[in-house]
Amino acid sequence: MQTDTVPRVVVVDDEEMVITSVKAYLQLETEYDVVGFSDPEEAVRFFPENAVDVVVSDYLMPKLNGLQVLMEAKRFQPEAARVLLTGHADKQSAIQAINDVGLFQYLEKPWDNPQLLLIINSAIERTNLLRTLRDKISQLDMAHSHLKEVQARLLRAFL
Amino acid sequence: MSGLASPDSTMTAEEQVAALREELETVRRKLAETYKMASVGKLLAGVVHEINTPIGSVRSNNEVLARSLEKIAGILECCPGAGEAALAKARSLLDSCRNLTSVDRIACDRISSVIRNLKTFARADRSELRKVRLAELIENALKLTQCEFRRRITVESDFGEMPEIECNPDSLSQVFLNLLINAGQAIEGEGKITIRTRVEDGEAVISISDTGSGIAPEHLPEIFRSGFTTKPAGVGTGLGLAITRQIVVEDHHGSIDVQSELGAGTTFHLRLPLRQPDEPR
């Protein structure tokens, strides 16, 4: 998982210029690993094999739309936060996204850089918290199993 | 919309007919204008999407550039001795600025192009009719495409004898520019564009052919529809041929048709009347 390394942000937009701009800004302001895809299908192929903390996706793209991309991200990286960055001023798609893919944030183009950074930082924090929570739950599960084992051994010893 | 007013009973029959005809014409103009505005409205949603993306990019890049330049200034001030590491950092930031400047330029060009196309589409400009030499308009459009075509595309022109034609020179220039740019974009690598003009059946006929990739038969019925494009994002807005058709057919009472063969090339044939009719359609 991505917790021990630098956070990874995936930007998906069929417009190369958006990827270049967001990447340049995040590289200036942060140490995050920013991976850009202008082909949404390539992004979808990236998710199963690579840990991701935040996915920022455009909505209107050829082949796959932003919701389909975020749905795939949710499938393979359930803890990664999902952000829709769209120039398509369509509130319906935003509502659908929030309901269908558990959207973390919806941003409209032209976007505001400090706002985008704030969202990405909060998203990474949320992802880390979710991962910590998952680890704690798994530790609790292990402790519970251990206790049950001890209990079983005790019962065997005394009965 | 209100109905036609009843003609004044003191008028003669001819006067009543003339008054009604005039009023009908006014209503027809209003209808045409409403139709045009409705079409423009339909385009707007798509156009806003087209504009917001490059503007977002430009704004973001400008911010990064400003911050980078601040950092460069800071580094240079803090290190008057010009340490090698500081210089390397400054050089890297400068490279980043150069890349972003070039992205900004491309984005700005696109904004201008979309706005320009939209303005042409919405303009009602029968008052701007003038008599001009068609060859001159085509040659001007060719000058604008020279940078893109140079060394890659050869242009062959055959301007036949033709009187000056009555038209709106600005919007016809836009037509020729659109068709020439499309022709250039259809040619991958080297190729040829041929332009022929002649008078046929009292009309000006202009043919623009390219040796490009051609248009798939299933796309041919769609090419004049606004929003239709097969070009990659960032290259085509799907407005060019819709505007071309609007200018030729609606504004100049002409016609435009296309012949294309996949892998062999495309020819657009334009027919324009030498004089515009007194009464608009």
Coordinates of C-alpha atoms in Angstrom, one line a residue:
Chain A
M1 CA 0.0 0.0 0.0
Q2 CA 0.9 3.6 -0.4
T3 CA 1.1 4.5 3.3
D4 CA 4.9 4.2 3.7
T5 CA 5.8 6.1 0.6
V6 CA 4.8 9.5 -0.9
P7 CA 1.1 9.9 -1.5
R8 CA 0.1 9.1 -5.1
V9 CA -2.4 11.3 -7.0
V10 CA -3.8 10.1 -10.3
V11 CA -5.2 12.8 -12.7
V12 CA -7.4 11.6 -15.6
D13 CA -8.3 14.1 -18.3
D14 CA -8.4 13.7 -22.1
E15 CA -6.9 17.2 -22.3
E16 CA -3.2 16.9 -21.9
M17 CA -3.1 20.6 -20.9
V18 CA -5.1 20.0 -17.8
I19 CA -2.7 17.1 -16.7
T20 CA 0.3 19.3 -17.4
S21 CA -1.1 22.2 -15.4
V22 CA -2.3 20.2 -12.4
K23 CA 0.9 18.2 -12.3
A24 CA 3.1 21.3 -12.5
Y25 CA 1.1 22.9 -9.6
L26 CA 1.2 19.8 -7.4
Q27 CA 4.9 19.3 -8.0
L28 CA 5.6 22.9 -7.1
E29 CA 3.6 22.8 -3.9
T30 CA 3.9 19.2 -2.7
E31 CA 6.1 16.1 -2.8
Y32 CA 3.3 13.9 -4.1
D33 CA 3.8 11.4 -6.9
V34 CA 1.4 12.7 -9.6
V35 CA 0.5 10.3 -12.4
G36 CA -1.5 11.6 -15.4
F37 CA -3.6 9.7 -18.0
S38 CA -5.1 11.3 -21.0
D39 CA -6.6 7.9 -22.0
P40 CA -9.2 6.9 -19.3
E41 CA -8.8 3.2 -20.3
E42 CA -5.1 3.4 -19.4
A43 CA -6.0 4.8 -16.0
V44 CA -8.4 2.0 -15.4
R45 CA -5.7 -0.5 -16.3
F46 CA -3.4 1.2 -13.7
F47 CA -5.7 0.8 -10.7
P48 CA -5.6 -3.0 -10.1
E49 CA -1.8 -3.1 -9.9
N50 CA -0.8 0.2 -8.2
A51 CA -1.7 1.8 -4.9
V52 CA -3.4 5.2 -5.3
D53 CA -4.4 7.8 -2.6
V54 CA -6.5 10.2 -4.7
V55 CA -8.1 10.0 -8.2
V56 CA -9.0 13.3 -9.9
S57 CA -11.0 12.7 -13.0
D58 CA -12.6 14.8 -15.8
Y59 CA -16.2 13.9 -16.6
L60 CA -16.7 14.1 -20.4
M61 CA -14.0 12.0 -22.1
P62 CA -14.0 9.6 -25.1
K63 CA -14.3 5.9 -24.5
L64 CA -15.1 6.1 -20.7
N65 CA -16.6 9.0 -18.8
G66 CA -15.4 10.2 -15.4
L67 CA -18.0 8.2 -13.4
Q68 CA -16.9 5.0 -15.1
V69 CA -13.3 5.8 -14.3
L70 CA -14.1 6.6 -10.6
M71 CA -16.3 3.4 -10.4
E72 CA -13.3 1.3 -11.4
A73 CA -11.0 3.2 -9.0
K74 CA -13.5 2.4 -6.2
R75 CA -13.5 -1.2 -7.2
F76 CA -9.7 -1.7 -7.1
Q77 CA -8.7 1.1 -4.6
P78 CA -11.7 1.4 -2.3
E79 CA -9.9 3.7 0.1
A80 CA -8.7 6.1 -2.5
A81 CA -10.6 9.4 -2.4
R82 CA -12.5 10.2 -5.7
V83 CA -12.7 13.8 -7.1
L84 CA -14.6 14.9 -10.2
L85 CA -13.0 17.9 -12.0
T86 CA -15.3 18.9 -14.8
G87 CA -16.0 21.7 -17.3
H88 CA -19.4 20.2 -18.0
A89 CA -21.6 22.4 -15.8
D90 CA -24.0 19.6 -15.2
K91 CA -25.3 19.3 -11.6
Q92 CA -27.1 16.1 -12.5
S93 CA -23.8 14.3 -13.2
A94 CA -22.4 15.6 -9.9
I95 CA -25.4 14.2 -7.9
Q96 CA -25.2 10.9 -9.8
A97 CA -21.5 10.8 -9.0
I98 CA -22.0 11.5 -5.3
N99 CA -24.6 8.7 -5.1
D100 CA -23.0 6.1 -7.4
V101 CA -19.3 6.3 -6.7
G102 CA -19.1 7.9 -3.2
L103 CA -17.6 11.1 -4.5
F104 CA -15.3 12.9 -2.1
Q105 CA -15.5 16.3 -3.9
Y106 CA -16.9 17.9 -7.1
L107 CA -14.9 20.7 -8.7
E108 CA -15.8 22.8 -11.8
K109 CA -13.4 24.1 -14.4
P110 CA -11.8 26.6 -14.4
W111 CA -10.6 25.4 -11.0
D112 CA -8.9 27.3 -8.3
N113 CA -5.5 25.9 -7.4
P114 CA -5.4 26.5 -3.6
Q115 CA -8.9 25.0 -3.4
L116 CA -7.8 21.9 -5.4
L117 CA -4.7 21.5 -3.1
L118 CA -6.9 21.8 0.0
I119 CA -9.2 19.1 -1.4
I120 CA -6.3 16.8 -2.3
N121 CA -4.7 17.3 1.1
S122 CA -7.9 16.5 2.9
A123 CA -8.5 13.5 0.6
I124 CA -5.0 12.1 1.4
E125 CA -5.7 12.6 5.1
R126 CA -9.0 10.8 4.8
T127 CA -7.4 7.9 2.8
N128 CA -4.7 7.6 5.5
L129 CA -7.3 7.6 8.3
L130 CA -9.3 4.9 6.4
R131 CA -6.1 2.8 6.1
T132 CA -5.2 3.3 9.7
L133 CA -8.8 2.3 10.7
R134 CA -8.6 -0.8 8.5
D135 CA -5.2 -1.8 10.1
K136 CA -6.6 -1.3 13.6
I137 CA -9.7 -3.4 12.8
S138 CA -7.4 -6.1 11.4
Q139 CA -5.3 -5.9 14.6
L140 CA -8.4 -6.1 16.7
D141 CA -9.6 -9.1 14.7
M142 CA -6.2 -10.8 15.3
A143 CA -6.3 -10.0 19.0
H144 CA -9.8 -11.4 19.1
S145 CA -8.8 -14.6 17.4
H146 CA -5.8 -14.9 19.7
L147 CA -8.1 -14.4 22.8
K148 CA -10.5 -17.0 21.4
E149 CA -7.6 -19.4 20.9
V150 CA -6.4 -18.8 24.5
Q151 CA -9.9 -19.3 25.8
A152 CA -10.3 -22.6 23.9
R153 CA -6.9 -23.8 25.3
L154 CA -8.0 -22.8 28.9
L155 CA -11.2 -24.6 28.5
R156 CA -9.4 -27.7 27.2
A157 CA -6.9 -27.5 30.1
F158 CA -9.6 -27.3 32.8
L159 CA -12.4 -29.5 31.4
Chain B
M1 CA -45.5 35.9 -31.5
S2 CA -48.4 38.3 -32.5
G3 CA -50.4 37.6 -35.7
L4 CA -50.4 39.9 -38.7
A5 CA -52.2 43.2 -38.3
S6 CA -55.4 43.7 -40.4
P7 CA -54.6 45.9 -43.4
D8 CA -56.1 49.4 -43.3
S9 CA -59.5 49.5 -45.1
T10 CA -58.7 52.8 -46.8
M11 CA -55.9 51.1 -48.7
T12 CA -56.3 49.9 -52.3
A13 CA -56.1 46.1 -52.8
E14 CA -52.5 46.4 -54.1
E15 CA -51.5 48.5 -51.1
Q16 CA -53.0 46.0 -48.7
V17 CA -51.2 43.1 -50.4
A18 CA -47.9 45.1 -50.3
A19 CA -48.4 45.9 -46.6
L20 CA -49.1 42.3 -45.8
R21 CA -46.2 41.2 -47.8
E22 CA -43.9 43.6 -45.9
E23 CA -45.2 42.5 -42.6
L24 CA -44.8 38.8 -43.6
E25 CA -41.2 39.5 -44.4
T26 CA -40.7 41.2 -41.0
V27 CA -42.1 38.1 -39.3
R28 CA -40.0 35.8 -41.5
R29 CA -36.8 37.7 -40.6
K30 CA -37.7 37.5 -36.9
L31 CA -38.3 33.8 -37.2
A32 CA -35.0 33.3 -39.0
E33 CA -33.3 35.3 -36.2
T34 CA -35.0 33.3 -33.5
Y35 CA -34.0 30.1 -35.2
K36 CA -30.4 31.3 -35.4
M37 CA -30.3 32.4 -31.8
A38 CA -31.8 29.0 -30.8
S39 CA -29.0 27.3 -32.7
V40 CA -26.4 29.5 -31.0
G41 CA -28.0 28.6 -27.7
K42 CA -27.7 24.9 -28.4
L43 CA -24.0 25.4 -29.1
L44 CA -23.4 27.3 -25.9
A45 CA -23.2 24.4 -23.5
G46 CA -20.6 22.7 -25.6
V47 CA -18.7 26.0 -26.1
V48 CA -18.6 26.7 -22.4
H49 CA -17.0 23.3 -21.9
E50 CA -14.5 24.1 -24.6
I51 CA -13.6 27.5 -23.0
N52 CA -13.5 26.5 -19.3
T53 CA -10.9 23.8 -19.8
P54 CA -8.3 26.0 -21.5
I55 CA -9.1 28.9 -19.2
G56 CA -8.6 26.6 -16.2
S57 CA -5.3 25.5 -17.6
V58 CA -4.1 29.1 -18.3
R59 CA -5.1 30.3 -14.9
S60 CA -3.4 27.4 -13.1
N61 CA -0.2 27.8 -15.2
N62 CA 0.0 31.5 -14.6
E63 CA -0.2 30.9 -10.9
V64 CA 2.6 28.3 -11.1
L65 CA 4.7 30.6 -13.3
A66 CA 4.3 33.5 -10.8
R67 CA 5.3 31.2 -7.9
S68 CA 8.2 29.7 -9.8
L69 CA 9.5 33.1 -10.8
E70 CA 9.3 34.2 -7.1
K71 CA 11.3 31.2 -6.1
I72 CA 13.9 31.8 -8.8
A73 CA 14.2 35.4 -7.6
G74 CA 14.6 34.2 -4.0
I75 CA 17.2 31.6 -4.9
L76 CA 19.2 34.1 -6.9
E77 CA 19.0 36.7 -4.1
C78 CA 20.0 34.3 -1.3
C79 CA 22.9 32.9 -3.3
P80 CA 25.0 35.8 -4.7
G81 CA 27.9 33.4 -4.9
A82 CA 25.9 31.4 -7.4
G83 CA 26.4 27.9 -5.9
E84 CA 26.2 25.1 -8.5
A85 CA 23.2 23.4 -6.8
A86 CA 21.2 26.7 -6.6
L87 CA 22.0 27.4 -10.2
A88 CA 20.8 23.9 -11.2
K89 CA 17.5 24.5 -9.3
A90 CA 17.1 27.9 -11.0
R91 CA 17.7 26.3 -14.4
S92 CA 15.2 23.6 -13.7
L93 CA 12.5 26.1 -12.6
L94 CA 13.2 28.1 -15.7
D95 CA 12.7 25.1 -17.9
S96 CA 9.4 24.4 -16.2
C97 CA 8.3 28.1 -16.9
R98 CA 9.1 27.7 -20.6
N99 CA 7.0 24.5 -20.9
L100 CA 4.1 26.1 -19.2
T101 CA 4.3 29.2 -21.3
S102 CA 4.0 27.1 -24.4
V103 CA 0.9 25.3 -23.0
D104 CA -0.6 28.7 -22.2
R105 CA -0.1 29.9 -25.7
I106 CA -1.9 26.9 -27.2
A107 CA -4.7 27.3 -24.7
C108 CA -5.1 31.0 -25.6
D109 CA -5.2 30.2 -29.3
R110 CA -8.0 27.8 -28.7
I111 CA -10.1 30.3 -26.7
S112 CA -9.7 32.9 -29.4
S113 CA -10.6 30.4 -32.1
V114 CA -13.8 29.3 -30.4
I115 CA -14.9 32.8 -29.6
R116 CA -14.2 33.9 -33.2
N117 CA -16.2 31.1 -34.7
L118 CA -19.1 31.8 -32.4
K119 CA -19.1 35.5 -33.3
T120 CA -19.2 34.7 -37.0
F121 CA -22.0 32.2 -36.5
A122 CA -24.2 34.7 -34.6
R123 CA -23.6 37.7 -36.9
A124 CA -26.4 39.0 -39.0
D125 CA -24.6 41.0 -41.7
R126 CA -26.3 41.4 -45.0
S127 CA -25.4 45.1 -44.8
E128 CA -21.7 44.1 -45.3
L129 CA -22.2 42.8 -48.8
R130 CA -19.4 43.9 -51.2
K131 CA -18.1 43.0 -54.6
V132 CA -14.7 41.3 -54.4
R133 CA -12.4 39.0 -56.3
L134 CA -12.8 35.5 -55.0
A135 CA -9.2 34.6 -55.8
E136 CA -8.0 37.4 -53.5
L137 CA -10.0 36.0 -50.6
I138 CA -8.6 32.5 -51.2
E139 CA -5.1 33.8 -51.5
N140 CA -5.4 35.7 -48.2
A141 CA -6.7 32.5 -46.5
L142 CA -3.7 30.6 -48.0
K143 CA -1.3 33.2 -46.5
L144 CA -2.7 32.4 -43.0
T145 CA -2.2 28.7 -43.5
Q146 CA 1.3 29.0 -44.9
C147 CA 3.1 28.4 -41.6
E148 CA 1.2 25.1 -41.1
F149 CA 1.5 23.9 -44.7
R150 CA 5.1 25.0 -45.4
R151 CA 7.4 22.2 -46.5
R152 CA 4.7 19.6 -45.9
I153 CA 1.9 20.5 -48.3
T154 CA 2.0 21.9 -51.8
V155 CA -0.8 24.0 -52.9
E156 CA -1.9 24.2 -56.6
S157 CA -4.3 27.0 -57.6
D158 CA -6.2 27.3 -60.8
F159 CA -8.2 30.5 -60.7
G160 CA -10.4 30.7 -63.8
E161 CA -11.8 33.9 -65.3
M162 CA -14.4 35.3 -63.0
P163 CA -16.1 38.6 -62.4
E164 CA -16.1 40.1 -58.9
I165 CA -18.8 38.4 -56.8
E166 CA -21.1 40.0 -54.4
C167 CA -20.6 38.6 -50.9
N168 CA -19.6 39.2 -47.3
P169 CA -15.8 39.0 -47.7
D170 CA -15.1 38.5 -43.9
S171 CA -17.4 35.5 -43.6
L172 CA -16.3 34.0 -47.0
S173 CA -12.7 34.3 -45.9
Q174 CA -13.7 32.3 -42.8
V175 CA -15.2 29.6 -45.1
F176 CA -12.0 29.3 -47.1
L177 CA -9.8 29.3 -44.0
N178 CA -12.0 26.5 -42.4
L179 CA -11.8 24.3 -45.6
L180 CA -8.1 24.8 -46.0
I181 CA -7.3 24.1 -42.4
N182 CA -9.5 20.9 -42.6
A183 CA -7.7 19.9 -45.8
G184 CA -4.3 20.4 -44.1
Q185 CA -5.3 18.4 -41.1
A186 CA -6.6 15.6 -43.2
I187 CA -3.1 15.2 -44.8
E188 CA -0.7 13.2 -42.6
G189 CA 2.8 13.8 -43.7
E190 CA 3.2 15.2 -47.2
G191 CA 0.4 15.9 -49.6
K192 CA -1.3 18.3 -52.0
I193 CA -4.2 20.8 -51.9
T194 CA -5.8 21.8 -55.2
I195 CA -8.0 24.9 -55.5
R196 CA -10.0 25.5 -58.7
T197 CA -12.5 28.4 -59.4
R198 CA -14.7 28.8 -62.4
V199 CA -18.0 30.2 -63.6
E200 CA -20.7 27.6 -64.4
D201 CA -24.3 28.3 -65.2
G202 CA -24.0 31.8 -63.9
E203 CA -22.6 30.8 -60.6
A204 CA -19.1 30.9 -59.0
V205 CA -17.9 27.3 -58.4
I206 CA -15.0 26.7 -56.0
S207 CA -13.5 23.3 -55.5
I208 CA -11.0 22.6 -52.8
S209 CA -9.4 19.1 -52.9
D210 CA -6.9 17.4 -50.7
T211 CA -4.9 14.2 -50.9
G212 CA -5.7 13.4 -47.2
S213 CA -7.2 10.5 -45.4
G214 CA -10.7 11.0 -46.6
I215 CA -14.0 10.9 -44.7
A216 CA -15.7 7.6 -43.8
P217 CA -19.0 7.2 -45.7
E218 CA -20.9 6.8 -42.4
H219 CA -19.6 10.2 -41.3
L220 CA -20.5 12.1 -44.5
P221 CA -24.1 12.9 -43.6
E222 CA -22.9 14.2 -40.2
I223 CA -20.1 16.5 -41.2
F224 CA -22.1 19.8 -41.4
R225 CA -23.8 19.2 -38.1
S226 CA -22.6 21.4 -35.3
G227 CA -20.6 19.6 -32.6
F228 CA -19.6 16.7 -34.9
T229 CA -15.9 16.1 -35.0
T230 CA -13.6 13.1 -35.5
K231 CA -10.5 15.2 -34.6
P232 CA -8.8 14.6 -31.2
A233 CA -9.8 16.7 -28.3
G234 CA -8.0 20.1 -28.5
V235 CA -7.9 20.1 -32.3
G236 CA -11.5 20.1 -33.4
T237 CA -14.5 21.9 -31.9
G238 CA -17.1 20.5 -34.4
L239 CA -18.1 24.0 -35.3
G240 CA -16.0 24.7 -38.4
L241 CA -18.1 22.9 -41.1
A242 CA -21.4 23.9 -39.4
I243 CA -20.4 27.6 -39.7
T244 CA -19.1 27.0 -43.2
R245 CA -22.5 25.6 -44.3
Q246 CA -24.3 28.4 -42.5
I247 CA -22.3 31.1 -44.3
V248 CA -22.5 29.5 -47.8
V249 CA -26.1 28.2 -47.7
E250 CA -28.0 30.5 -45.4
D251 CA -26.1 33.8 -45.7
H252 CA -25.0 33.6 -49.4
H253 CA -27.8 31.5 -51.0
G254 CA -25.2 29.1 -52.3
S255 CA -24.6 25.3 -51.9
I256 CA -21.9 23.1 -50.6
D257 CA -21.3 19.4 -51.2
V258 CA -18.5 17.0 -50.6
Q259 CA -17.0 14.0 -52.3
S260 CA -14.6 11.8 -50.4
E261 CA -12.8 8.5 -50.7
L262 CA -11.1 6.9 -47.7
G263 CA -7.4 6.9 -48.2
A264 CA -7.6 9.0 -51.4
G265 CA -8.8 12.4 -50.3
T266 CA -11.8 14.8 -50.1
T267 CA -13.2 17.6 -52.4
F268 CA -15.5 20.3 -51.3
H269 CA -17.6 22.0 -54.1
L270 CA -19.0 25.4 -53.3
R271 CA -21.5 27.2 -55.6
L272 CA -22.2 30.9 -55.0
P273 CA -24.4 33.2 -57.0
L274 CA -22.5 36.1 -58.6
R275 CA -25.1 38.6 -57.2
Q276 CA -27.0 38.2 -54.0
P277 CA -30.8 38.3 -54.5
D278 CA -32.5 41.6 -53.5
E279 CA -34.9 39.8 -51.2
P280 CA -33.4 37.6 -48.5
R281 CA -34.8 34.1 -48.4

